[in-house]
């Protein structure tokens, strides 16, 4: 506990107090797709302005869920009713406490700049609360990166499924980067997060806190695929099977976005006139977005691509949003065949600390895994090396590092960006995708034969 008091004194003396920082809330504008408006919060410690607070941390205690709130504007009293701006649910604050280490101090009122904790509030980390129901404000949400690794997860014992559900519900509320979902294609539950260690820690917590031992599958890296050059498309969807038919034509170009935007997809409607009526444009956009989710080149999610709808054609009777949805998907399939595509893989910033006598071993491990050293530092008998390494090459690194440094080496890993994968990795991803397609096709044929019998 040495140095704690001087550190706290330094925080008070040198860091800005809440009134010296500009904080903004977002107010959703009227109309779909419109940008939210930024509103400056008033840090005055009074109840002159409407109350706005952010739930920034959730904790499971002996009295249930403890929610930590940071008040950005106005004031709230014990017994007041607040509204969650995300869910629209109201909650009465029957108790307000301020935390002092592990002790709670009951308070009657909190003001802008205060941090308090409340009980019995059903919310997720990042939710905003207001006192006035019609005040549709939400604090600027923290940036939540896309997960970079996925593993299948299931309880070892079927009796633990109830506890497993409770654990998943709590952990996904507490941590927005931890996601659990059911894969319909493979009929298994998938946990996604920011690294192998991230997923392992939650698996250990499930066993420790919920007596639910889980079984983790093989790690799966979240590869993406993107376009290298613009591709023009012109697809005519026509179908007549008696009665009302289907008719839609889409013309435009699919192009890559800049490297800085290689994790997003974009759709632009550049049509003029009535060749593609505006009510049918959402069908084109949805067809494009759905195709991006499934991919086509290597079965990975598509990113860093923009679809520009420039023209088309419709029929007074046979055209519909569904027809344009199908035309958009077929146009995407054509672009997949005609365009030049590559696989992107997540690159991690890895920092290794080790005794200086193991320098050559650490550098050898980095080189073997395709790492690029970007920094090096040394102090006394220890050294630190920072490198960028593809996540796909980092599996098993922890055990190898301990083995090569007599258990003294340690490392941290953080997501950096997506970059084009090596030729070997790309070939491997595409080969696995085609194998999966062949297996699915064979299974479908086998199922058809059984039905005939």
Tab-separated table of C-alpha atoms in Angstrom:
chain	number	residue	atom	x	y	z
A	1	UNK	CA	0.000	0.000	0.000
A	2	UNK	CA	2.946	2.357	-0.390
A	3	UNK	CA	2.381	5.539	-2.350
A	4	UNK	CA	-1.421	5.325	-2.463
A	5	UNK	CA	-1.993	8.597	-0.589
A	6	UNK	CA	0.429	10.660	-2.739
A	7	UNK	CA	-1.204	9.158	-5.841
A	8	UNK	CA	-4.683	10.215	-4.660
A	9	UNK	CA	-3.350	13.681	-3.770
A	10	UNK	CA	-1.895	13.912	-7.288
A	11	UNK	CA	-5.278	12.966	-8.798
A	12	UNK	CA	-6.963	15.754	-6.796
A	13	UNK	CA	-4.267	18.337	-7.575
A	14	UNK	CA	-3.499	17.672	-11.251
A	15	UNK	CA	-6.428	15.930	-12.962
A	16	UNK	CA	-9.490	17.928	-14.108
A	17	UNK	CA	-12.572	17.879	-11.895
A	18	UNK	CA	-15.963	16.964	-13.491
A	19	UNK	CA	-16.851	20.655	-14.108
A	20	UNK	CA	-13.724	21.116	-16.271
A	21	UNK	CA	-14.537	18.379	-18.802
A	22	UNK	CA	-17.073	18.661	-21.605
A	23	UNK	CA	-19.337	15.589	-21.699
A	24	UNK	CA	-21.912	15.057	-24.449
A	25	UNK	CA	-25.120	13.044	-24.646
A	26	UNK	CA	-26.671	11.838	-27.901
A	27	UNK	CA	-30.250	12.707	-28.792
A	28	UNK	CA	-31.782	10.568	-31.538
A	29	UNK	CA	-33.088	12.705	-34.397
A	30	UNK	CA	-36.477	12.146	-35.974
A	31	UNK	CA	-36.460	9.985	-39.115
A	32	UNK	CA	-34.792	6.675	-39.880
A	33	UNK	CA	-31.071	6.730	-40.608
A	34	UNK	CA	-30.545	10.306	-39.348
A	35	UNK	CA	-27.459	11.106	-37.289
A	36	UNK	CA	-27.963	11.674	-33.537
A	37	UNK	CA	-27.457	15.228	-32.244
A	38	UNK	CA	-24.762	15.923	-29.626
A	39	UNK	CA	-25.951	17.804	-26.533
A	40	UNK	CA	-23.490	19.299	-24.036
A	41	UNK	CA	-24.089	18.192	-20.445
A	42	UNK	CA	-24.247	20.844	-17.709
A	43	UNK	CA	-21.917	19.824	-14.809
A	44	UNK	CA	-23.584	22.199	-12.304
A	45	UNK	CA	-24.209	20.396	-8.982
A	46	UNK	CA	-27.931	21.169	-8.718
A	47	UNK	CA	-31.283	19.816	-9.875
A	48	UNK	CA	-31.878	22.743	-12.295
A	49	UNK	CA	-31.153	20.520	-15.307
A	50	UNK	CA	-32.699	17.090	-16.141
A	51	UNK	CA	-30.948	14.094	-14.586
A	52	UNK	CA	-28.736	11.994	-16.924
A	53	UNK	CA	-26.497	9.108	-15.767
A	54	UNK	CA	-24.549	6.231	-17.293
A	55	UNK	CA	-24.367	2.656	-15.947
A	56	UNK	CA	-20.665	1.916	-16.437
A	57	UNK	CA	-20.151	-1.171	-14.275
A	58	UNK	CA	-22.232	-4.105	-13.032
A	59	UNK	CA	-21.342	-6.260	-10.052
A	60	UNK	CA	-23.059	-9.334	-8.636
A	61	UNK	CA	-23.240	-9.039	-4.858
A	62	UNK	CA	-25.044	-10.771	-2.006
A	63	UNK	CA	-27.994	-8.366	-2.447
A	64	UNK	CA	-28.272	-8.995	-6.217
A	65	UNK	CA	-26.968	-6.889	-9.083
A	66	UNK	CA	-25.149	-3.743	-7.990
A	67	UNK	CA	-25.126	-1.092	-10.746
A	68	UNK	CA	-22.574	1.715	-10.665
A	69	UNK	CA	-23.864	5.027	-12.070
A	70	UNK	CA	-21.867	8.108	-13.079
A	71	UNK	CA	-24.100	11.206	-12.935
A	72	UNK	CA	-23.381	13.593	-15.817
A	73	UNK	CA	-26.150	16.165	-15.291
A	74	UNK	CA	-28.757	17.132	-12.707
A	75	UNK	CA	-29.521	15.266	-9.505
A	76	UNK	CA	-31.529	12.266	-8.299
A	77	UNK	CA	-32.957	11.440	-4.872
A	78	UNK	CA	-33.568	8.181	-3.094
A	79	UNK	CA	-37.064	6.990	-4.046
A	80	UNK	CA	-37.093	8.717	-7.476
A	81	UNK	CA	-38.139	6.777	-10.587
A	82	UNK	CA	-35.658	6.647	-13.496
A	83	UNK	CA	-36.082	5.433	-17.082
A	84	UNK	CA	-33.659	3.313	-19.082
A	85	UNK	CA	-33.403	5.112	-22.462
A	86	UNK	CA	-32.412	1.912	-24.291
A	87	UNK	CA	-35.181	-0.404	-23.068
A	88	UNK	CA	-37.818	2.159	-22.019
A	89	UNK	CA	-38.227	0.411	-18.633
A	90	UNK	CA	-38.746	2.411	-15.438
A	91	UNK	CA	-37.161	1.604	-12.074
A	92	UNK	CA	-37.602	3.095	-8.606
A	93	UNK	CA	-34.330	3.802	-6.810
A	94	UNK	CA	-35.202	2.540	-3.349
A	95	UNK	CA	-31.603	2.839	-2.150
A	96	UNK	CA	-28.633	5.003	-3.153
A	97	UNK	CA	-25.144	4.182	-1.901
A	98	UNK	CA	-21.635	5.503	-2.414
A	99	UNK	CA	-18.828	2.962	-2.302
A	100	UNK	CA	-15.719	3.429	-0.165
A	101	UNK	CA	-13.541	0.415	-0.948
A	102	UNK	CA	-15.716	-2.489	0.259
A	103	UNK	CA	-17.938	-0.349	2.491
A	104	UNK	CA	-21.252	1.216	1.474
A	105	UNK	CA	-22.473	4.608	2.631
A	106	UNK	CA	-26.185	5.316	2.172
A	107	UNK	CA	-26.938	8.743	0.683
A	108	UNK	CA	-30.211	10.574	0.034
A	109	UNK	CA	-29.195	12.470	-3.114
A	110	UNK	CA	-26.401	12.537	-5.714
A	111	UNK	CA	-25.414	15.316	-8.128
A	112	UNK	CA	-23.557	15.744	-11.429
A	113	UNK	CA	-19.978	14.466	-11.072
A	114	UNK	CA	-20.852	11.872	-8.414
A	115	UNK	CA	-20.496	8.126	-8.733
A	116	UNK	CA	-23.109	6.094	-6.892
A	117	UNK	CA	-24.410	2.534	-6.839
A	118	UNK	CA	-28.003	1.273	-6.915
A	119	UNK	CA	-29.665	-2.101	-6.315
A	120	UNK	CA	-32.367	-3.912	-8.258
A	121	UNK	CA	-31.851	-2.155	-11.599
A	122	UNK	CA	-32.115	-4.530	-14.575
A	123	UNK	CA	-29.771	-3.062	-17.199
A	124	UNK	CA	-26.650	-3.698	-19.244
A	125	UNK	CA	-23.264	-2.017	-19.057
A	126	UNK	CA	-23.421	1.228	-21.084
A	127	UNK	CA	-27.148	1.959	-20.543
A	128	UNK	CA	-28.231	5.541	-19.823
A	129	UNK	CA	-30.841	6.665	-17.278
A	130	UNK	CA	-33.033	9.780	-17.133
A	131	UNK	CA	-35.807	11.007	-14.828
A	132	UNK	CA	-37.990	12.464	-17.592
A	133	UNK	CA	-39.483	9.699	-19.734
A	134	UNK	CA	-39.598	11.794	-22.928
A	135	UNK	CA	-35.934	12.781	-22.673
A	136	UNK	CA	-34.446	10.387	-25.263
A	137	UNK	CA	-30.836	11.014	-24.321
A	138	UNK	CA	-28.041	8.514	-24.120
A	139	UNK	CA	-24.447	9.074	-23.166
A	140	UNK	CA	-21.788	8.511	-25.782
A	141	UNK	CA	-21.334	4.766	-25.882
A	142	UNK	CA	-17.849	3.337	-25.484
A	143	UNK	CA	-16.475	1.796	-28.666
A	144	UNK	CA	-17.025	-1.960	-28.571
A	145	UNK	CA	-14.721	-3.750	-31.028
A	146	UNK	CA	-15.887	-6.767	-32.986
A	147	UNK	CA	-14.837	-10.120	-31.439
A	148	UNK	CA	-11.690	-11.583	-32.989
A	149	UNK	CA	-11.934	-15.173	-31.769
A	150	UNK	CA	-14.741	-17.696	-31.290
A	151	UNK	CA	-14.940	-21.088	-29.573
A	152	UNK	CA	-17.785	-23.516	-29.129
A	153	UNK	CA	-18.920	-23.787	-25.507
A	154	UNK	CA	-21.261	-26.182	-23.708
A	155	UNK	CA	-21.851	-27.411	-20.151
A	156	UNK	CA	-20.205	-30.756	-19.401
A	157	UNK	CA	-23.231	-31.845	-17.358
A	158	UNK	CA	-26.775	-31.416	-18.717
A	159	UNK	CA	-27.966	-30.607	-15.180
A	160	UNK	CA	-25.860	-27.425	-15.289
A	161	UNK	CA	-27.680	-25.905	-18.268
A	162	UNK	CA	-29.806	-23.620	-16.043
A	163	UNK	CA	-26.706	-22.235	-14.295
A	164	UNK	CA	-24.979	-21.926	-17.671
A	165	UNK	CA	-27.824	-19.724	-18.912
A	166	UNK	CA	-27.627	-17.542	-15.785
A	167	UNK	CA	-23.851	-17.153	-16.136
A	168	UNK	CA	-24.090	-16.212	-19.820
A	169	UNK	CA	-26.846	-13.682	-19.090
A	170	UNK	CA	-24.788	-12.000	-16.391
A	171	UNK	CA	-21.395	-11.999	-18.139
A	172	UNK	CA	-22.728	-10.654	-21.445
A	173	UNK	CA	-24.424	-7.814	-19.527
A	174	UNK	CA	-21.226	-6.968	-17.662
A	175	UNK	CA	-18.887	-7.168	-20.660
A	176	UNK	CA	-20.066	-5.975	-24.119
A	177	UNK	CA	-17.037	-7.595	-25.809
A	178	UNK	CA	-18.090	-11.076	-24.584
A	179	UNK	CA	-20.840	-12.502	-26.798
A	180	UNK	CA	-22.579	-15.867	-26.755
A	181	UNK	CA	-24.856	-16.983	-29.602
A	182	UNK	CA	-26.248	-20.151	-31.157
A	183	UNK	CA	-24.902	-21.242	-34.531
A	184	UNK	CA	-27.894	-22.677	-36.419
A	185	UNK	CA	-25.695	-24.186	-39.126
A	186	UNK	CA	-23.501	-26.289	-36.818
A	187	UNK	CA	-26.103	-26.577	-34.004
A	188	UNK	CA	-23.713	-25.435	-31.281
A	189	UNK	CA	-23.344	-22.517	-28.853
A	190	UNK	CA	-20.484	-20.163	-29.712
A	191	UNK	CA	-18.661	-17.789	-27.342
A	192	UNK	CA	-16.840	-14.861	-28.981
A	193	UNK	CA	-14.364	-12.462	-27.401
A	194	UNK	CA	-11.111	-10.549	-27.676
A	195	UNK	CA	-8.711	-13.454	-27.226
A	196	UNK	CA	-8.165	-17.020	-26.065
A	197	UNK	CA	-7.423	-15.902	-22.486
A	198	UNK	CA	-10.575	-13.736	-22.431
A	199	UNK	CA	-12.768	-16.773	-23.188
A	200	UNK	CA	-10.856	-19.051	-20.812
A	201	UNK	CA	-11.340	-16.645	-17.880
A	202	UNK	CA	-15.116	-16.627	-18.358
A	203	UNK	CA	-15.122	-20.433	-18.595
A	204	UNK	CA	-13.252	-20.581	-15.255
A	205	UNK	CA	-15.658	-18.072	-13.684
A	206	UNK	CA	-18.641	-20.194	-14.758
A	207	UNK	CA	-17.139	-23.164	-12.924
A	208	UNK	CA	-16.090	-21.143	-9.859
A	209	UNK	CA	-19.140	-18.891	-9.401
A	210	UNK	CA	-21.947	-21.025	-10.863
A	211	UNK	CA	-20.631	-24.609	-10.346
A	212	UNK	CA	-21.036	-25.087	-14.085
A	213	UNK	CA	-18.060	-26.796	-15.689
A	214	UNK	CA	-17.918	-26.063	-19.436
A	215	UNK	CA	-16.197	-27.670	-22.386
A	216	UNK	CA	-14.505	-25.355	-24.890
A	217	UNK	CA	-14.042	-26.340	-28.531
A	218	UNK	CA	-11.229	-25.509	-30.933
A	219	UNK	CA	-10.601	-21.738	-31.267
A	220	UNK	CA	-11.874	-20.148	-34.474
A	221	UNK	CA	-10.401	-16.877	-35.698
A	222	UNK	CA	-12.835	-14.280	-37.080
A	223	UNK	CA	-11.429	-13.865	-40.575
A	224	UNK	CA	-13.061	-11.417	-42.989
A	225	UNK	CA	-13.050	-11.111	-46.762
A	226	UNK	CA	-12.853	-7.956	-48.836
A	227	UNK	CA	-12.706	-6.715	-52.415
A	228	UNK	CA	-9.506	-5.437	-54.054
A	229	UNK	CA	-10.902	-3.700	-57.162
A	230	UNK	CA	-14.284	-2.189	-58.135
A	231	UNK	CA	-16.684	-4.577	-59.933
A	232	UNK	CA	-19.664	-3.494	-62.034
A	233	UNK	CA	-22.919	-5.456	-61.756
A	234	UNK	CA	-26.077	-5.574	-63.859
A	235	UNK	CA	-28.475	-8.330	-62.846
A	236	UNK	CA	-31.970	-8.928	-64.217
A	237	UNK	CA	-34.178	-11.066	-61.963
A	238	UNK	CA	-37.218	-12.479	-63.792
A	239	UNK	CA	-39.420	-15.319	-62.637
A	240	UNK	CA	-42.811	-16.376	-63.986
A	241	UNK	CA	-44.576	-19.412	-62.563
A	242	UNK	CA	-48.237	-18.664	-63.152
A	243	UNK	CA	-49.999	-15.767	-61.491
A	244	UNK	CA	-47.959	-12.824	-60.291
A	245	UNK	CA	-44.295	-13.100	-61.253
A	246	UNK	CA	-41.097	-11.532	-59.964
A	247	UNK	CA	-39.236	-8.776	-61.798
A	248	UNK	CA	-36.281	-6.624	-60.717
A	249	UNK	CA	-33.120	-5.235	-62.261
A	250	UNK	CA	-30.202	-3.714	-60.343
A	251	UNK	CA	-27.264	-1.856	-61.910
A	252	UNK	CA	-24.301	-0.386	-60.081
A	253	UNK	CA	-20.799	-0.960	-58.809
A	254	UNK	CA	-19.267	-2.715	-55.811
A	255	UNK	CA	-16.027	-1.150	-54.631
A	256	UNK	CA	-13.488	-1.520	-51.811
A	257	UNK	CA	-13.331	1.033	-49.000
A	258	UNK	CA	-10.088	2.560	-47.745
A	259	UNK	CA	-7.831	0.386	-45.529
A	260	UNK	CA	-8.909	2.441	-42.474
A	261	UNK	CA	-12.522	1.356	-43.091
A	262	UNK	CA	-11.855	-2.325	-43.781
A	263	UNK	CA	-14.125	-3.474	-40.918
A	264	UNK	CA	-17.357	-1.825	-42.135
A	265	UNK	CA	-19.775	-2.211	-45.054
A	266	UNK	CA	-21.608	0.631	-46.753
A	267	UNK	CA	-24.602	0.935	-49.100
A	268	UNK	CA	-25.396	3.990	-51.196
A	269	UNK	CA	-28.508	4.709	-53.215
A	270	UNK	CA	-27.403	6.836	-56.194
A	271	UNK	CA	-30.505	6.229	-58.321
A	272	UNK	CA	-32.445	9.082	-59.878
A	273	UNK	CA	-35.921	8.952	-61.343
A	274	UNK	CA	-38.315	6.062	-60.867
A	275	UNK	CA	-36.470	3.130	-62.485
A	276	UNK	CA	-35.965	1.730	-58.976
A	277	UNK	CA	-38.855	3.033	-56.833
A	278	UNK	CA	-37.705	4.206	-53.386
A	279	UNK	CA	-39.907	1.665	-51.489
A	280	UNK	CA	-37.873	-1.162	-53.132
A	281	UNK	CA	-34.402	0.232	-52.257
A	282	UNK	CA	-34.445	-1.263	-48.685
A	283	UNK	CA	-34.839	-4.702	-50.307
A	284	UNK	CA	-31.625	-4.140	-52.315
A	285	UNK	CA	-29.807	-2.964	-49.196
A	286	UNK	CA	-31.009	-5.928	-47.099
A	287	UNK	CA	-29.936	-8.381	-49.822
A	288	UNK	CA	-26.452	-6.834	-49.812
A	289	UNK	CA	-26.141	-6.815	-45.996
A	290	UNK	CA	-27.327	-10.442	-45.698
A	291	UNK	CA	-24.786	-11.557	-48.316
A	292	UNK	CA	-22.038	-9.709	-46.417
A	293	UNK	CA	-22.907	-11.734	-43.296
A	294	UNK	CA	-22.536	-15.061	-45.129
A	295	UNK	CA	-19.677	-14.218	-47.516
A	296	UNK	CA	-18.992	-16.050	-50.736
A	297	UNK	CA	-15.282	-16.155	-51.489
A	298	UNK	CA	-14.158	-17.957	-48.331
A	299	UNK	CA	-17.351	-18.207	-46.273
A	300	UNK	CA	-16.236	-15.331	-44.026
A	301	UNK	CA	-18.065	-12.109	-43.193
A	302	UNK	CA	-17.507	-9.463	-45.884
A	303	UNK	CA	-16.184	-6.071	-44.777
A	304	UNK	CA	-14.529	-3.000	-46.275
A	305	UNK	CA	-16.956	-3.014	-49.250
A	306	UNK	CA	-19.426	-0.444	-50.553
A	307	UNK	CA	-22.373	-1.215	-52.850
A	308	UNK	CA	-23.494	1.710	-55.030
A	309	UNK	CA	-26.913	1.244	-56.587
A	310	UNK	CA	-26.942	3.475	-59.702
A	311	UNK	CA	-29.862	2.314	-61.828
A	312	UNK	CA	-32.269	-0.536	-62.506
A	313	UNK	CA	-35.727	-1.393	-63.792
A	314	UNK	CA	-39.063	-2.439	-62.370
A	315	UNK	CA	-42.468	-3.757	-63.502
A	316	UNK	CA	-45.726	-2.136	-62.427
A	317	UNK	CA	-47.236	-5.483	-61.321
A	318	UNK	CA	-44.466	-8.045	-60.837
A	319	UNK	CA	-41.894	-5.949	-58.943
A	320	UNK	CA	-41.689	-6.089	-55.138
A	321	UNK	CA	-39.189	-5.553	-52.354
A	322	UNK	CA	-38.660	-9.340	-52.268
A	323	UNK	CA	-37.829	-9.404	-56.009
A	324	UNK	CA	-35.230	-6.640	-55.540
A	325	UNK	CA	-33.849	-8.486	-52.492
A	326	UNK	CA	-33.231	-11.566	-54.654
A	327	UNK	CA	-31.792	-9.461	-57.496
A	328	UNK	CA	-29.356	-7.856	-55.028
A	329	UNK	CA	-28.204	-11.246	-53.743
A	330	UNK	CA	-27.691	-12.569	-57.274
A	331	UNK	CA	-25.733	-9.410	-58.197
A	332	UNK	CA	-23.539	-9.973	-55.124
A	333	UNK	CA	-22.916	-13.587	-56.214
A	334	UNK	CA	-21.823	-12.328	-59.658
A	335	UNK	CA	-19.412	-9.866	-58.032
A	336	UNK	CA	-18.016	-12.715	-55.921
A	337	UNK	CA	-17.222	-14.676	-59.091
A	338	UNK	CA	-15.955	-11.753	-61.198
A	339	UNK	CA	-14.087	-9.698	-58.582
A	340	UNK	CA	-10.665	-10.031	-56.959
A	341	UNK	CA	-11.151	-10.935	-53.295
A	342	UNK	CA	-8.738	-11.474	-50.402
A	343	UNK	CA	-8.996	-12.786	-46.841
A	344	UNK	CA	-8.320	-10.408	-43.931
A	345	UNK	CA	-7.075	-11.632	-40.553
A	346	UNK	CA	-6.899	-9.915	-37.138
A	347	UNK	CA	-3.466	-8.599	-36.173
A	348	UNK	CA	-2.670	-8.386	-32.458
A	349	UNK	CA	-0.209	-6.148	-30.629
A	350	UNK	CA	1.775	-8.515	-28.384
A	351	UNK	CA	4.011	-7.289	-25.553
A	352	UNK	CA	6.385	-9.818	-23.957
A	353	UNK	CA	8.293	-9.243	-20.695
A	354	UNK	CA	11.087	-11.664	-19.929
A	355	UNK	CA	14.490	-11.955	-18.193
A	356	UNK	CA	17.200	-10.694	-20.518
A	357	UNK	CA	18.928	-14.098	-20.825
A	358	UNK	CA	15.951	-15.385	-22.853
A	359	UNK	CA	16.110	-12.593	-25.474
A	360	UNK	CA	17.062	-14.864	-28.390
A	361	UNK	CA	14.355	-17.428	-27.491
A	362	UNK	CA	11.641	-14.747	-27.421
A	363	UNK	CA	12.730	-13.228	-30.745
A	364	UNK	CA	12.860	-16.699	-32.284
A	365	UNK	CA	9.272	-17.387	-31.112
A	366	UNK	CA	8.085	-14.080	-32.616
A	367	UNK	CA	9.752	-14.755	-35.969
A	368	UNK	CA	8.373	-18.293	-36.090
A	369	UNK	CA	4.840	-16.912	-35.690
A	370	UNK	CA	5.224	-14.288	-38.408
A	371	UNK	CA	5.551	-11.384	-35.981
A	372	UNK	CA	6.916	-7.931	-36.864
A	373	UNK	CA	8.846	-6.324	-33.990
A	374	UNK	CA	7.818	-2.662	-33.554
A	375	UNK	CA	9.538	-1.778	-30.281
A	376	UNK	CA	12.054	-2.949	-27.713
A	377	UNK	CA	13.019	-1.767	-24.248
A	378	UNK	CA	15.244	-3.020	-21.448
A	379	UNK	CA	15.733	-2.295	-17.758
A	380	UNK	CA	18.049	-3.998	-15.272
A	381	UNK	CA	17.870	-7.737	-15.990
A	382	UNK	CA	14.528	-7.631	-17.869
A	383	UNK	CA	13.569	-6.674	-21.385
A	384	UNK	CA	10.284	-5.879	-23.140
A	385	UNK	CA	9.567	-6.509	-26.810
A	386	UNK	CA	6.462	-5.300	-28.659
A	387	UNK	CA	5.391	-6.957	-31.914
A	388	UNK	CA	2.440	-7.275	-34.261
A	389	UNK	CA	1.471	-10.916	-34.801
A	390	UNK	CA	-1.469	-12.534	-36.662
A	391	UNK	CA	-3.933	-13.934	-34.108
A	392	UNK	CA	-4.106	-17.190	-36.078
A	393	UNK	CA	-0.438	-17.828	-35.175
A	394	UNK	CA	-0.795	-17.082	-31.450
A	395	UNK	CA	-2.461	-20.300	-30.295
A	396	UNK	CA	-0.316	-22.127	-27.744
A	397	UNK	CA	1.992	-19.122	-27.311
A	398	UNK	CA	1.437	-18.938	-23.538
A	399	UNK	CA	2.639	-22.504	-22.903
A	400	UNK	CA	5.619	-22.115	-25.256
A	401	UNK	CA	6.656	-18.832	-23.598
A	402	UNK	CA	6.563	-20.382	-20.137
A	403	UNK	CA	8.557	-23.381	-21.367
A	404	UNK	CA	11.260	-21.278	-23.032
A	405	UNK	CA	11.653	-18.803	-20.136
A	406	UNK	CA	11.499	-21.232	-17.191
A	407	UNK	CA	8.057	-19.892	-16.308
A	408	UNK	CA	9.336	-16.310	-15.870
A	409	UNK	CA	8.088	-14.783	-19.134
A	410	UNK	CA	4.695	-13.116	-19.417
A	411	UNK	CA	2.807	-11.389	-22.212
A	412	UNK	CA	-0.222	-9.219	-23.000
A	413	UNK	CA	-2.150	-9.219	-26.263
A	414	UNK	CA	-4.449	-6.536	-27.677
A	415	UNK	CA	-6.388	-6.252	-30.955
A	416	UNK	CA	-4.720	-3.831	-33.408
A	417	UNK	CA	-6.407	-4.071	-36.835
A	418	UNK	CA	-7.349	-6.330	-39.765
A	419	UNK	CA	-4.744	-6.893	-42.496
A	420	UNK	CA	-4.504	-9.122	-45.594
A	421	UNK	CA	-3.719	-12.702	-44.623
A	422	UNK	CA	-0.702	-14.585	-45.945
A	423	UNK	CA	-1.142	-16.777	-49.036
A	424	UNK	CA	-0.912	-19.963	-46.913
A	425	UNK	CA	-3.580	-18.764	-44.476
A	426	UNK	CA	-5.876	-17.659	-47.312
A	427	UNK	CA	-5.566	-21.029	-49.074
A	428	UNK	CA	-6.291	-22.845	-45.812
A	429	UNK	CA	-9.440	-20.762	-45.110
A	430	UNK	CA	-10.791	-21.277	-48.658
A	431	UNK	CA	-10.024	-25.018	-48.548
A	432	UNK	CA	-11.883	-25.414	-45.226
A	433	UNK	CA	-14.859	-23.487	-46.647
A	434	UNK	CA	-15.095	-25.713	-49.754
A	435	UNK	CA	-14.762	-28.848	-47.613
A	436	UNK	CA	-17.619	-27.606	-45.439
A	437	UNK	CA	-19.784	-26.948	-48.530
A	438	UNK	CA	-19.088	-30.450	-49.880
A	439	UNK	CA	-19.999	-32.029	-46.531
A	440	UNK	CA	-23.244	-30.028	-46.364
A	441	UNK	CA	-24.112	-31.030	-49.938
A	442	UNK	CA	-23.422	-34.712	-49.218
A	443	UNK	CA	-25.541	-34.543	-46.053
A	444	UNK	CA	-28.431	-33.007	-48.011
A	445	UNK	CA	-28.242	-35.776	-50.649
A	446	UNK	CA	-28.193	-38.436	-47.943
A	447	UNK	CA	-31.224	-36.862	-46.270
A	448	UNK	CA	-33.088	-36.872	-49.598
A	449	UNK	CA	-32.367	-40.578	-50.104
A	450	UNK	CA	-33.693	-41.423	-46.636
A	451	UNK	CA	-36.942	-39.589	-47.342
A	452	UNK	CA	-37.453	-41.557	-50.601
A	453	UNK	CA	-36.918	-44.828	-48.781
